[in-house]
Short mmCIF file of C-alpha atoms in Angstrom, two decimals:
data_model
loop_
_atom_site.label_atom_id
_atom_site.label_comp_id
_atom_site.label_asym_id
_atom_site.label_seq_id
_atom_site.Cartn_x
_atom_site.Cartn_y
_atom_site.Cartn_z
CA UNK A 1243 0.06 0.10 -0.35
CA UNK A 1244 1.47 3.02 -1.22
CA UNK A 1245 1.75 6.17 1.15
CA UNK A 1246 -0.23 9.22 0.77
CA UNK A 1247 0.78 12.87 0.19
CA UNK A 1248 -0.33 13.41 3.70
CA UNK A 1249 2.25 11.15 5.05
CA UNK A 1250 5.31 12.55 6.77
CA UNK A 1251 7.41 10.70 4.71
CA UNK A 1252 6.20 12.06 1.53
CA UNK A 1253 8.92 14.15 0.14
CA UNK A 1254 6.90 16.83 -1.82
CA UNK A 1255 10.07 18.62 -3.05
CA UNK A 1256 10.95 15.32 -4.82
CA UNK A 1257 7.17 15.30 -6.47
CA UNK A 1258 7.44 18.98 -7.31
CA UNK A 1259 10.97 18.78 -9.13
CA UNK A 1260 9.78 15.63 -11.20
CA UNK A 1261 6.75 17.98 -12.18
CA UNK A 1262 8.95 20.87 -13.49
CA UNK A 1263 10.99 18.49 -15.52
CA UNK A 1264 7.78 17.23 -16.99
CA UNK A 1265 6.58 20.72 -17.67
CA UNK A 1266 8.97 20.60 -20.66
CA UNK A 1267 7.06 18.86 -23.44
CA UNK A 1268 6.51 18.88 -27.34
CA UNK A 1269 6.05 22.51 -28.09
CA UNK A 1270 7.01 23.66 -24.77
CA UNK A 1271 10.56 23.05 -25.48
CA UNK A 1272 11.81 26.58 -24.09
CA UNK A 1273 10.02 27.94 -20.93
CA UNK A 1274 10.64 30.87 -19.03
CA UNK A 1275 10.25 31.04 -15.46
CA UNK A 1276 6.50 32.46 -15.29
CA UNK A 1277 5.86 29.45 -17.92
CA UNK A 1278 7.40 26.66 -15.73
CA UNK A 1279 5.24 28.10 -12.69
CA UNK A 1280 1.96 28.21 -14.63
CA UNK A 1281 2.42 24.84 -16.03
CA UNK A 1282 3.45 23.06 -12.61
CA UNK A 1283 1.32 25.39 -10.84
CA UNK A 1284 4.20 26.29 -8.18
CA UNK A 1285 4.83 29.66 -7.18
CA UNK A 1286 7.57 31.63 -9.24
CA UNK A 1287 9.92 31.42 -5.93
CA UNK A 1288 9.22 27.60 -5.89
CA UNK A 1289 9.89 26.82 -9.77
CA UNK A 1290 12.71 29.06 -9.71
CA UNK A 1291 14.67 27.01 -6.76
CA UNK A 1292 13.72 23.74 -8.84
CA UNK A 1293 14.96 25.12 -11.89
CA UNK A 1294 18.28 26.45 -10.51
CA UNK A 1295 18.78 22.93 -8.81
CA UNK A 1296 17.86 21.35 -11.79
CA UNK A 1297 20.69 23.38 -13.78
CA UNK A 1298 23.24 22.89 -10.96
CA UNK A 1299 23.15 19.03 -11.71
CA UNK A 1300 22.88 19.20 -15.49
CA UNK A 1301 19.30 18.45 -16.04
CA UNK A 1302 18.16 21.74 -17.42
CA UNK A 1303 20.12 24.68 -19.27
CA UNK A 1304 19.37 28.15 -19.00
CA UNK A 1305 19.78 30.74 -22.03
CA UNK A 1306 18.85 34.27 -21.11
CA UNK A 1307 15.83 34.13 -19.70
CA UNK A 1308 14.59 30.85 -21.00
CA UNK A 1309 15.17 27.16 -19.62
CA UNK A 1310 15.18 24.01 -21.55
CA UNK A 1311 15.99 20.40 -20.53
CA UNK A 1312 19.44 18.91 -21.36
CA UNK A 1313 20.02 15.51 -22.89
CA UNK A 1314 21.01 14.59 -19.26
CA UNK A 1315 17.08 13.77 -18.52
CA UNK A 1316 17.47 10.50 -20.70
CA UNK A 1317 19.48 9.10 -18.03
CA UNK A 1318 16.57 8.93 -16.00
CA UNK A 1319 14.05 7.01 -18.69
CA UNK A 1320 17.56 5.36 -19.56
CA UNK A 1321 18.03 3.71 -16.10
CA UNK A 1322 14.73 1.98 -16.48
CA UNK A 1323 15.56 0.77 -20.21
CA UNK A 1324 18.83 -0.54 -19.23
CA UNK A 1325 17.23 -2.26 -16.07
CA UNK A 1326 14.64 -4.00 -18.45
CA UNK A 1327 16.38 -7.33 -19.81
CA UNK A 1328 13.68 -7.90 -22.02
CA UNK A 1329 14.35 -5.09 -24.14
CA UNK A 1330 17.55 -6.19 -25.75
CA UNK A 1331 16.39 -9.85 -25.93
CA UNK A 1332 13.55 -8.83 -27.88
CA UNK A 1333 15.23 -6.33 -30.28
CA UNK A 1334 16.70 -8.94 -32.75
CA UNK A 1335 13.98 -10.95 -32.82
CA UNK A 1336 11.51 -7.74 -33.65
CA UNK A 1337 14.26 -6.75 -36.38
CA UNK A 1338 13.85 -10.38 -38.02
CA UNK A 1339 9.99 -9.51 -38.11
CA UNK A 1340 10.59 -6.47 -39.73
CA UNK A 1341 13.03 -7.98 -42.42
CA UNK A 1342 10.19 -10.35 -43.22
CA UNK A 1343 7.18 -8.21 -43.85
CA UNK A 1344 8.28 -4.74 -43.76
CA UNK A 1345 5.94 -3.61 -41.08
CA UNK A 1346 6.47 -2.00 -37.70
CA UNK A 1347 6.72 -4.06 -34.89
CA UNK A 1348 6.29 -2.66 -31.45
CA UNK A 1349 6.80 -4.20 -27.85
CA UNK A 1350 4.89 -2.28 -24.72
CA UNK A 1351 4.11 -3.03 -21.10
CA UNK A 1352 1.02 -1.53 -19.05
CA UNK A 1353 1.07 1.08 -16.90
CA UNK A 1354 -1.66 2.48 -15.39
CA UNK A 1355 -4.50 2.66 -18.11
CA UNK A 1356 -1.70 2.97 -20.58
CA UNK A 1357 0.58 0.81 -22.63
CA UNK A 1358 4.25 2.42 -22.60
CA UNK A 1359 6.10 1.41 -25.85
CA UNK A 1360 9.48 -0.05 -24.78
CA UNK A 1361 10.84 -1.02 -28.32
CA UNK A 1362 9.99 -0.48 -32.10
CA UNK A 1363 11.38 -1.27 -35.15
CA UNK A 1364 9.92 0.89 -37.82
CA UNK A 1365 9.48 -0.62 -41.26
CA UNK A 1366 11.74 0.69 -44.11
CA UNK A 1367 8.64 2.44 -46.04
CA UNK A 1368 7.42 5.68 -44.41
CA UNK A 1369 3.78 4.52 -43.66
CA UNK A 1370 4.32 4.49 -40.12
CA UNK A 1371 3.56 6.02 -36.74
CA UNK A 1372 5.42 8.72 -35.00
CA UNK A 1373 5.89 6.22 -32.41
CA UNK A 1374 8.92 5.71 -30.15
CA UNK A 1375 10.37 4.21 -26.97
CA UNK A 1376 8.37 5.93 -24.07
CA UNK A 1377 5.41 6.90 -26.28
CA UNK A 1378 2.11 6.08 -24.08
CA UNK A 1379 -1.11 5.20 -25.90
CA UNK A 1380 -4.60 4.20 -23.86
CA UNK A 1381 -4.85 0.34 -23.37
CA UNK A 1382 -8.19 -0.01 -24.83
CA UNK A 1383 -7.45 1.03 -28.10
CA UNK A 1384 -4.48 -0.25 -28.75
CA UNK A 1385 -3.80 -3.87 -29.76
CA UNK A 1386 -1.16 -4.60 -27.18
CA UNK A 1387 -3.04 -2.77 -24.72
CA UNK A 1388 -5.76 -5.17 -25.36
CA UNK A 1389 -4.04 -8.37 -24.92
CA UNK A 1390 -2.70 -6.96 -21.46
CA UNK A 1391 -6.03 -6.07 -20.45
CA UNK A 1392 -7.25 -9.58 -21.30
CA UNK A 1393 -4.90 -11.02 -19.13
CA UNK A 1394 -5.84 -9.12 -15.78
CA UNK A 1395 -7.94 -10.63 -12.90
CA UNK A 1396 -11.30 -9.70 -12.70
CA UNK A 1397 -10.78 -7.46 -9.87
CA UNK A 1398 -7.90 -5.49 -11.59
CA UNK A 1399 -10.11 -5.33 -14.74
CA UNK A 1400 -12.88 -3.70 -12.65
CA UNK A 1401 -10.33 -1.39 -11.38
CA UNK A 1402 -9.31 -0.78 -14.63
CA UNK A 1403 -12.53 0.21 -16.29
CA UNK A 1404 -12.93 2.36 -12.85
CA UNK A 1405 -10.10 4.75 -14.08
CA UNK A 1406 -9.96 4.34 -17.66
CA UNK A 1407 -11.22 7.24 -19.68
CA UNK A 1408 -12.83 5.56 -22.70
CA UNK A 1409 -12.99 8.24 -25.66
CA UNK A 1410 -13.66 8.17 -29.13
CA UNK A 1411 -10.42 8.73 -31.43
CA UNK A 1412 -12.60 8.14 -34.62
CA UNK A 1413 -16.08 6.69 -35.50
CA UNK A 1414 -14.71 3.38 -34.99
CA UNK A 1415 -13.36 3.73 -31.66
CA UNK A 1416 -15.08 1.05 -29.40
CA UNK A 1417 -15.78 2.93 -26.24
CA UNK A 1418 -18.44 0.90 -24.55
CA UNK A 1419 -17.33 -1.20 -21.53
CA UNK A 1420 -19.68 -3.82 -22.46
CA UNK A 1421 -18.33 -4.28 -25.69
CA UNK A 1422 -14.68 -3.99 -24.73
CA UNK A 1423 -15.29 -6.74 -22.08
CA UNK A 1424 -16.62 -9.10 -24.79
CA UNK A 1425 -13.51 -8.29 -27.10
CA UNK A 1426 -11.25 -8.77 -24.49
CA UNK A 1427 -12.77 -12.01 -23.58
CA UNK A 1428 -12.52 -13.13 -27.01
CA UNK A 1429 -9.23 -12.17 -27.16
CA UNK A 1430 -8.20 -14.19 -24.21
CA UNK A 1431 -9.73 -17.35 -25.68
CA UNK A 1432 -7.95 -16.59 -29.40
CA UNK A 1433 -4.51 -15.70 -27.93
CA UNK A 1434 -4.07 -12.78 -30.14
CA UNK A 1435 -6.07 -9.20 -30.64
CA UNK A 1436 -6.54 -7.41 -33.97
CA UNK A 1437 -7.79 -3.85 -33.89
CA UNK A 1438 -9.03 -2.43 -37.13
CA UNK A 1439 -9.47 1.57 -37.92
CA UNK A 1440 -10.21 2.30 -33.81
CA UNK A 1441 -6.70 3.84 -33.18
CA UNK A 1442 -6.10 5.14 -36.58
CA UNK A 1443 -8.08 4.53 -39.72
CA UNK A 1444 -7.03 2.83 -42.48
CA UNK A 1445 -4.75 0.48 -39.98
CA UNK A 1446 -4.60 -2.73 -38.59
CA UNK A 1447 -2.81 -4.08 -36.00
CA UNK A 1448 -2.39 -7.33 -34.18
CA UNK A 1449 -0.60 -8.37 -30.69
CA UNK A 1450 0.26 -11.55 -28.66
CA UNK A 1451 0.98 -11.50 -25.14
CA UNK A 1452 4.67 -12.11 -23.89
CA UNK A 1453 4.45 -14.69 -20.97
CA UNK A 1454 7.66 -15.10 -18.60
CA UNK A 1455 8.19 -18.84 -17.09
CA UNK A 1456 5.26 -18.35 -14.94
CA UNK A 1457 2.96 -17.83 -17.76
CA UNK A 1458 2.33 -14.41 -16.77
CA UNK A 1459 1.77 -11.93 -19.67
CA UNK A 1460 4.45 -9.22 -18.79
CA UNK A 1461 4.34 -7.72 -22.24
CA UNK A 1462 2.89 -7.64 -25.53
CA UNK A 1463 4.32 -7.44 -29.31
CA UNK A 1464 2.41 -6.32 -32.06
CA UNK A 1465 2.69 -5.57 -35.77
CA UNK A 1466 0.96 -2.50 -37.23
CA UNK A 1467 0.41 -1.91 -41.20
CA UNK A 1468 -1.92 0.18 -43.39
CA UNK A 1469 -4.76 -2.13 -44.26
CA UNK A 1470 -3.96 -1.16 -47.89
CA UNK A 1471 -0.67 -2.76 -47.52
CA UNK A 1472 -1.75 -5.96 -46.02
CA UNK A 1473 -5.12 -7.86 -45.82
CA UNK A 1474 -6.70 -9.73 -42.63
CA UNK A 1475 -5.74 -12.89 -44.07
CA UNK A 1476 -2.22 -11.71 -44.32
CA UNK A 1477 -2.27 -10.98 -40.95
CA UNK A 1478 -3.37 -14.04 -39.69
CA UNK A 1479 -1.76 -16.45 -41.89
CA UNK A 1480 1.66 -15.01 -42.01
CA UNK A 1481 1.97 -12.37 -39.23
CA UNK A 1482 0.49 -14.31 -36.49
CA UNK A 1483 2.89 -17.39 -36.49
CA UNK A 1484 5.67 -14.70 -36.69
CA UNK A 1485 4.64 -13.09 -33.54
CA UNK A 1486 3.83 -16.12 -31.83
CA UNK A 1487 7.48 -17.05 -32.57
CA UNK A 1488 8.65 -14.31 -31.34
CA UNK A 1489 6.88 -13.82 -28.30
CA UNK A 1490 7.74 -17.42 -27.41
CA UNK A 1491 11.44 -16.84 -27.77
CA UNK A 1492 11.49 -13.58 -25.99
CA UNK A 1493 9.52 -15.25 -22.91
CA UNK A 1494 11.90 -18.01 -22.85
CA UNK A 1495 14.97 -15.53 -22.68
CA UNK A 1496 13.55 -13.28 -19.79
CA UNK B 1475 26.31 30.52 -13.38
CA UNK B 1476 24.78 27.56 -11.65
CA UNK B 1477 24.08 27.83 -8.10
CA UNK B 1478 25.90 25.60 -5.57
CA UNK B 1479 25.37 22.76 -3.48
CA UNK B 1480 25.63 24.95 -0.36
CA UNK B 1481 23.22 27.65 -2.00
CA UNK B 1482 19.96 28.22 0.02
CA UNK B 1483 18.05 27.60 -3.14
CA UNK B 1484 19.56 24.52 -3.66
CA UNK B 1485 17.06 21.57 -3.46
CA UNK B 1486 18.66 18.78 -1.98
CA UNK B 1487 15.69 16.44 -1.72
CA UNK B 1488 15.23 16.54 -5.21
CA UNK B 1489 19.09 15.87 -6.14
CA UNK B 1490 18.42 12.73 -3.98
CA UNK B 1491 15.58 11.60 -5.27
CA UNK B 1492 16.94 11.84 -8.83
CA UNK B 1493 20.06 9.70 -7.50
CA UNK B 1494 17.82 7.02 -6.29
CA UNK B 1495 16.10 6.62 -9.62
CA UNK B 1496 19.71 6.28 -11.12
CA UNK B 1497 20.59 3.78 -8.57
CA UNK B 1498 18.61 1.07 -10.83
CA UNK B 1499 20.49 -0.14 -14.05
CA UNK B 1500 21.50 -2.68 -16.02
CA UNK B 1501 22.40 -5.57 -13.46
CA UNK B 1502 20.66 -3.78 -10.67
CA UNK B 1503 17.07 -3.92 -11.62
CA UNK B 1504 15.50 -5.15 -8.88
CA UNK B 1505 16.95 -3.48 -5.10
CA UNK B 1506 16.18 -3.72 -1.71
CA UNK B 1507 15.97 -0.83 0.56
CA UNK B 1508 19.52 -1.60 1.75
CA UNK B 1509 20.94 -1.89 -1.63
CA UNK B 1510 19.24 1.59 -2.46
CA UNK B 1511 20.81 3.20 0.50
CA UNK B 1512 24.20 1.59 -0.18
CA UNK B 1513 24.24 2.72 -4.16
CA UNK B 1514 22.82 6.18 -3.51
CA UNK B 1515 25.06 7.04 -0.34
CA UNK B 1516 21.77 7.97 1.37
CA UNK B 1517 20.90 6.48 4.67
CA UNK B 1518 18.23 3.82 5.12
CA UNK B 1519 15.93 6.26 6.57
CA UNK B 1520 16.21 8.53 3.92
CA UNK B 1521 16.50 6.17 1.11
CA UNK B 1522 13.19 4.56 2.30
CA UNK B 1523 11.54 8.08 2.10
CA UNK B 1524 12.53 8.45 -1.32
CA UNK B 1525 11.32 5.14 -2.45
CA UNK B 1526 7.63 5.44 -0.71
CA UNK B 1527 7.52 8.67 -2.43
CA UNK B 1528 8.68 7.57 -5.93
CA UNK B 1529 6.48 4.70 -5.42
CA UNK B 1530 3.31 6.84 -4.10
CA UNK B 1531 3.63 8.78 -7.68
CA UNK B 1532 4.21 5.35 -9.78
CA UNK B 1533 7.79 5.84 -10.68
CA UNK B 1534 8.83 2.78 -8.43
CA UNK B 1535 6.84 -0.28 -7.75
CA UNK B 1536 7.50 -2.76 -4.90
CA UNK B 1537 7.03 -6.41 -4.48
CA UNK B 1538 7.84 -8.21 -1.27
CA UNK B 1539 11.03 -6.38 -0.14
CA UNK B 1540 12.31 -5.18 -3.50
CA UNK B 1541 11.84 -2.33 -5.59
CA UNK B 1542 12.22 -1.61 -9.49
CA UNK B 1543 11.54 1.20 -11.56
CA UNK B 1544 7.97 1.43 -13.32
CA UNK B 1545 7.66 2.28 -17.18
CA UNK B 1546 6.38 5.85 -15.83
CA UNK B 1547 9.96 6.82 -15.20
CA UNK B 1548 10.32 7.18 -18.92
CA UNK B 1549 7.78 9.75 -19.01
CA UNK B 1550 11.04 11.75 -17.69
CA UNK B 1551 13.55 11.32 -20.39
CA UNK B 1552 10.68 10.96 -23.15
CA UNK B 1553 10.09 14.92 -21.93
CA UNK B 1554 13.37 15.68 -23.33
CA UNK B 1555 12.77 13.60 -26.55
CA UNK B 1556 9.45 15.11 -27.29
CA UNK B 1557 10.77 18.77 -26.85
CA UNK B 1558 13.27 18.30 -29.20
CA UNK B 1559 12.26 18.77 -32.75
CA UNK B 1560 15.21 17.62 -34.42
CA UNK B 1561 14.42 14.43 -33.61
CA UNK B 1562 11.20 13.66 -35.93
CA UNK B 1563 12.92 15.54 -38.72
CA UNK B 1564 15.71 13.19 -38.84
CA UNK B 1565 14.04 9.78 -38.32
CA UNK B 1566 12.66 9.60 -42.09
CA UNK B 1567 16.24 10.84 -43.17
CA UNK B 1568 18.17 8.30 -41.33
CA UNK B 1569 16.13 5.85 -42.49
CA UNK B 1570 16.65 6.42 -45.86
CA UNK B 1571 20.38 6.33 -45.60
CA UNK B 1572 19.95 3.05 -43.72
CA UNK B 1573 17.50 1.60 -46.81
CA UNK B 1574 20.43 2.40 -49.17
CA UNK B 1575 23.19 1.20 -47.35
CA UNK B 1576 22.15 -1.50 -44.73
CA UNK B 1577 24.40 0.10 -42.18
CA UNK B 1578 23.45 1.78 -38.74
CA UNK B 1579 22.93 5.61 -38.67
CA UNK B 1580 22.66 7.49 -35.26
CA UNK B 1581 22.27 11.12 -34.23
CA UNK B 1582 23.98 12.33 -31.19
CA UNK B 1583 24.48 15.67 -29.08
CA UNK B 1584 27.34 16.62 -26.82
CA UNK B 1585 26.44 16.67 -22.96
CA UNK B 1586 29.43 17.33 -20.78
CA UNK B 1587 32.30 14.90 -21.72
CA UNK B 1588 29.80 12.48 -23.41
CA UNK B 1589 27.81 12.08 -26.60
CA UNK B 1590 24.26 10.92 -25.72
CA UNK B 1591 22.41 9.13 -28.82
CA UNK B 1592 19.18 10.88 -29.60
CA UNK B 1593 17.87 8.42 -32.45
CA UNK B 1594 19.19 5.45 -34.26
CA UNK B 1595 18.16 3.43 -36.88
CA UNK B 1596 19.75 -0.19 -36.94
CA UNK B 1597 20.80 -2.11 -40.07
CA UNK B 1598 18.53 -4.90 -41.24
CA UNK B 1599 21.40 -7.27 -40.65
CA UNK B 1600 22.44 -8.23 -37.02
CA UNK B 1601 26.35 -6.61 -36.64
CA UNK B 1602 25.49 -3.81 -34.87
CA UNK B 1603 26.25 -2.53 -31.70
CA UNK B 1604 23.89 -2.26 -28.60
CA UNK B 1605 23.25 1.16 -28.74
CA UNK B 1606 19.93 2.85 -28.19
CA UNK B 1607 18.17 6.30 -27.74
CA UNK B 1608 20.00 7.64 -24.05
CA UNK B 1609 23.29 5.72 -24.90
CA UNK B 1610 25.95 7.83 -23.65
CA UNK B 1611 29.76 7.29 -25.09
CA UNK B 1612 33.25 9.27 -24.31
CA UNK B 1613 33.17 11.65 -27.12
CA UNK B 1614 36.78 11.66 -27.79
CA UNK B 1615 36.16 7.82 -28.88
CA UNK B 1616 33.17 8.57 -31.00
CA UNK B 1617 33.04 9.93 -34.59
CA UNK B 1618 30.12 11.85 -33.72
CA UNK B 1619 31.63 13.28 -30.45
CA UNK B 1620 34.84 14.25 -32.26
CA UNK B 1621 32.84 16.09 -34.68
CA UNK B 1622 31.38 18.11 -32.00
CA UNK B 1623 34.40 18.70 -30.22
CA UNK B 1624 36.02 20.16 -33.32
CA UNK B 1625 33.55 22.54 -33.60
CA UNK B 1626 34.34 23.97 -29.88
CA UNK B 1627 35.63 27.32 -29.30
CA UNK B 1628 39.44 27.13 -27.88
CA UNK B 1629 38.35 27.94 -24.46
CA UNK B 1630 35.69 25.52 -24.21
CA UNK B 1631 37.98 22.77 -25.65
CA UNK B 1632 40.58 23.47 -23.05
CA UNK B 1633 37.61 23.15 -20.56
CA UNK B 1634 36.78 19.85 -21.88
CA UNK B 1635 40.27 18.25 -21.67
CA UNK B 1636 40.19 19.55 -18.13
CA UNK B 1637 37.36 17.29 -17.74
CA UNK B 1638 37.66 14.36 -20.05
CA UNK B 1639 39.25 10.99 -18.98
CA UNK B 1640 40.82 9.81 -21.96
CA UNK B 1641 41.19 5.97 -21.22
CA UNK B 1642 42.19 3.22 -23.52
CA UNK B 1643 39.22 1.48 -24.57
CA UNK B 1644 41.62 -1.07 -26.85
CA UNK B 1645 45.30 -0.93 -28.17
CA UNK B 1646 44.01 1.40 -31.03
CA UNK B 1647 42.30 4.30 -29.10
CA UNK B 1648 43.99 7.58 -29.05
CA UNK B 1649 44.61 8.78 -25.24
CA UNK B 1650 46.98 11.54 -26.05
CA UNK B 1651 45.30 15.32 -25.83
CA UNK B 1652 48.00 16.51 -28.26
CA UNK B 1653 47.53 14.02 -30.91
CA UNK B 1654 43.71 14.17 -30.44
CA UNK B 1655 43.85 18.10 -30.93
CA UNK B 1656 45.51 17.33 -34.26
CA UNK B 1657 42.77 15.16 -35.32
CA UNK B 1658 40.38 17.66 -34.37
CA UNK B 1659 41.70 20.06 -36.55
CA UNK B 1660 41.85 17.92 -39.40
CA UNK B 1661 38.34 16.98 -38.68
CA UNK B 1662 37.38 20.80 -38.77
CA UNK B 1663 39.45 21.19 -42.04
CA UNK B 1664 37.84 18.23 -43.66
CA UNK B 1665 34.16 18.80 -42.39
CA UNK B 1666 34.15 15.05 -41.21
CA UNK B 1667 35.37 12.42 -39.05
CA UNK B 1668 36.15 8.93 -39.86
CA UNK B 1669 37.02 6.48 -36.92
CA UNK B 1670 38.76 3.27 -37.12
CA UNK B 1671 39.01 0.54 -34.38
CA UNK B 1672 39.41 3.08 -31.72
CA UNK B 1673 35.86 2.27 -29.91
CA UNK B 1674 35.41 -1.34 -31.29
CA UNK B 1675 38.11 -3.06 -33.22
CA UNK B 1676 37.20 -3.96 -36.62
CA UNK B 1677 34.60 -1.21 -36.77
CA UNK B 1678 34.52 2.10 -38.79
CA UNK B 1679 32.40 4.98 -38.46
CA UNK B 1680 32.32 8.41 -40.09
CA UNK B 1681 29.97 11.46 -38.89
CA UNK B 1682 29.52 14.84 -40.15
CA UNK B 1683 28.10 18.12 -38.27
CA UNK B 1684 24.34 19.18 -38.38
CA UNK B 1685 24.43 22.95 -38.30
CA UNK B 1686 21.41 25.16 -37.54
CA UNK B 1687 20.18 28.34 -39.38
CA UNK B 1688 23.28 30.06 -37.75
CA UNK B 1689 25.73 27.52 -38.90
CA UNK B 1690 26.42 26.39 -35.29
CA UNK B 1691 26.77 22.21 -34.86
CA UNK B 1692 24.18 21.57 -32.60
CA UNK B 1693 24.24 17.44 -33.47
CA UNK B 1694 25.97 15.28 -35.55
CA UNK B 1695 25.14 12.34 -37.65
CA UNK B 1696 26.95 9.17 -38.20
CA UNK B 1697 27.17 5.92 -40.01
CA UNK B 1698 29.13 2.90 -38.26
CA UNK B 1699 29.92 -0.35 -40.24
CA UNK B 1700 32.03 -3.38 -39.71
CA UNK B 1701 35.39 -2.68 -41.59
CA UNK B 1702 34.89 -6.04 -43.29
CA UNK B 1703 31.44 -4.60 -44.95
CA UNK B 1704 32.33 -1.45 -46.26
CA UNK B 1705 35.75 -0.08 -47.31
CA UNK B 1706 37.24 3.41 -46.42
CA UNK B 1707 36.80 4.21 -50.17
CA UNK B 1708 33.20 3.32 -49.67
CA UNK B 1709 32.67 5.59 -46.76
CA UNK B 1710 34.13 8.54 -48.43
CA UNK B 1711 32.71 8.24 -52.01
CA UNK B 1712 29.32 6.71 -51.18
CA UNK B 1713 28.41 7.25 -47.46
CA UNK B 1714 29.81 10.73 -47.03
CA UNK B 1715 27.52 12.38 -49.66
CA UNK B 1716 24.48 10.59 -47.97
CA UNK B 1717 25.48 11.80 -44.86
CA UNK B 1718 25.97 15.59 -45.80
CA UNK B 1719 22.87 15.49 -47.58
CA UNK B 1720 20.94 14.39 -44.53
CA UNK B 1721 22.83 16.77 -42.08
CA UNK B 1722 21.88 19.42 -44.32
CA UNK B 1723 18.42 18.89 -44.85
CA UNK B 1724 18.03 18.33 -41.15
CA UNK B 1725 19.83 21.55 -40.40
CA UNK B 1726 17.46 23.23 -42.72
CA UNK B 1727 14.33 21.71 -40.82
CA UNK B 1728 15.25 22.78 -37.54
#
């Protein structure tokens, strides 16, 4: 059971400092002190102390009156990637799949109500999505997410639906809890998920679970392609055996 | 001028919290409280407060008596990647190079005495290095690092040599400051660097700078290949024009 904000052990300064790092984002690369304060909800004085501290240890750089993150910040996320042996085992096997089918192959884990991409091998052609390591997507509308949701215990799945925000990304996105539960049930039975249109119109993806030695699904691996480039039959006949084989080998290796 | 540790504005709790995150690394995926305390140099009590706080906000998960990082940590490094427009502009251009030559192409920036990889497109074959986004390498023994060092003002280069730890990675690694300065001078003159054997025996790499609109080298792009797969002549005749063209287009786009 995690501690609460009110717990005397809760280090507010750390939480605030991490929120300052997360202020910087796409479209907000370079921020003034006032902007950081506004985005983090801190006073100017507090935001300033955090920025100066982050600058002192090399995570932020200052130029005139604006601050930006420095590449050292990658060390933090990298500590996670470096600590996950899965990643390195998976990469060559994913590359083999992409070599054979020239469509993108990704690996993700569940984190809260999202999947987080841990590895990705893009195809040679350019019809691909701007997904990279660290990208998050809502689990209910992602082939890998659905595979991992399908594996949850009943209580955990109830918990998921209590917190998930089911939004329509386009007219195809399924957002009904009842329908999603039925889909997850079928995925569990079939051993794979297939997603069409729901995330991006005209795109199809298929995912299978990666199970550890105790048969627990710890991650999921998928292939994603434009529907105009690969038929449903191709996904089932050609891509599925490749995915299952890679998932088996990765699972054995971890 | 950055603040010092002794400055009243220095938020020690933030610095300590980040050091707790960085305790977890390859080979140290799962740590007990005592191990975190030992690796971070904090008392058990302090380390415990930070771990519980990180757990409360989802950056660390606890299982029995061991802690590990959770994928949410990637959000921190990802904030940096998402905030660098360079990255997305470069990826398709790098992919084009790899499609043509089937050798790996990387993009890196200088950070302290290291280069940090921001993007990487692996070749289809498996003779490649385990390098990914966030990987650090000493600048003096990396083709991209040398290009970026060659661009430094005299005072900054002096500063670099005051801090850099020049170590032999194998019998070929150049570690003499005098020789390195001469090499950097030539790189500046030639507009590219070529590294052979020094980082990995039997491997050759070539890098060129990526210049922004003000002609400042903000990053560097390289190709790396086993020497048995690509001759020096091939690097100069075939790879160099591709690198220069990509660097020009990326530089124009940022």
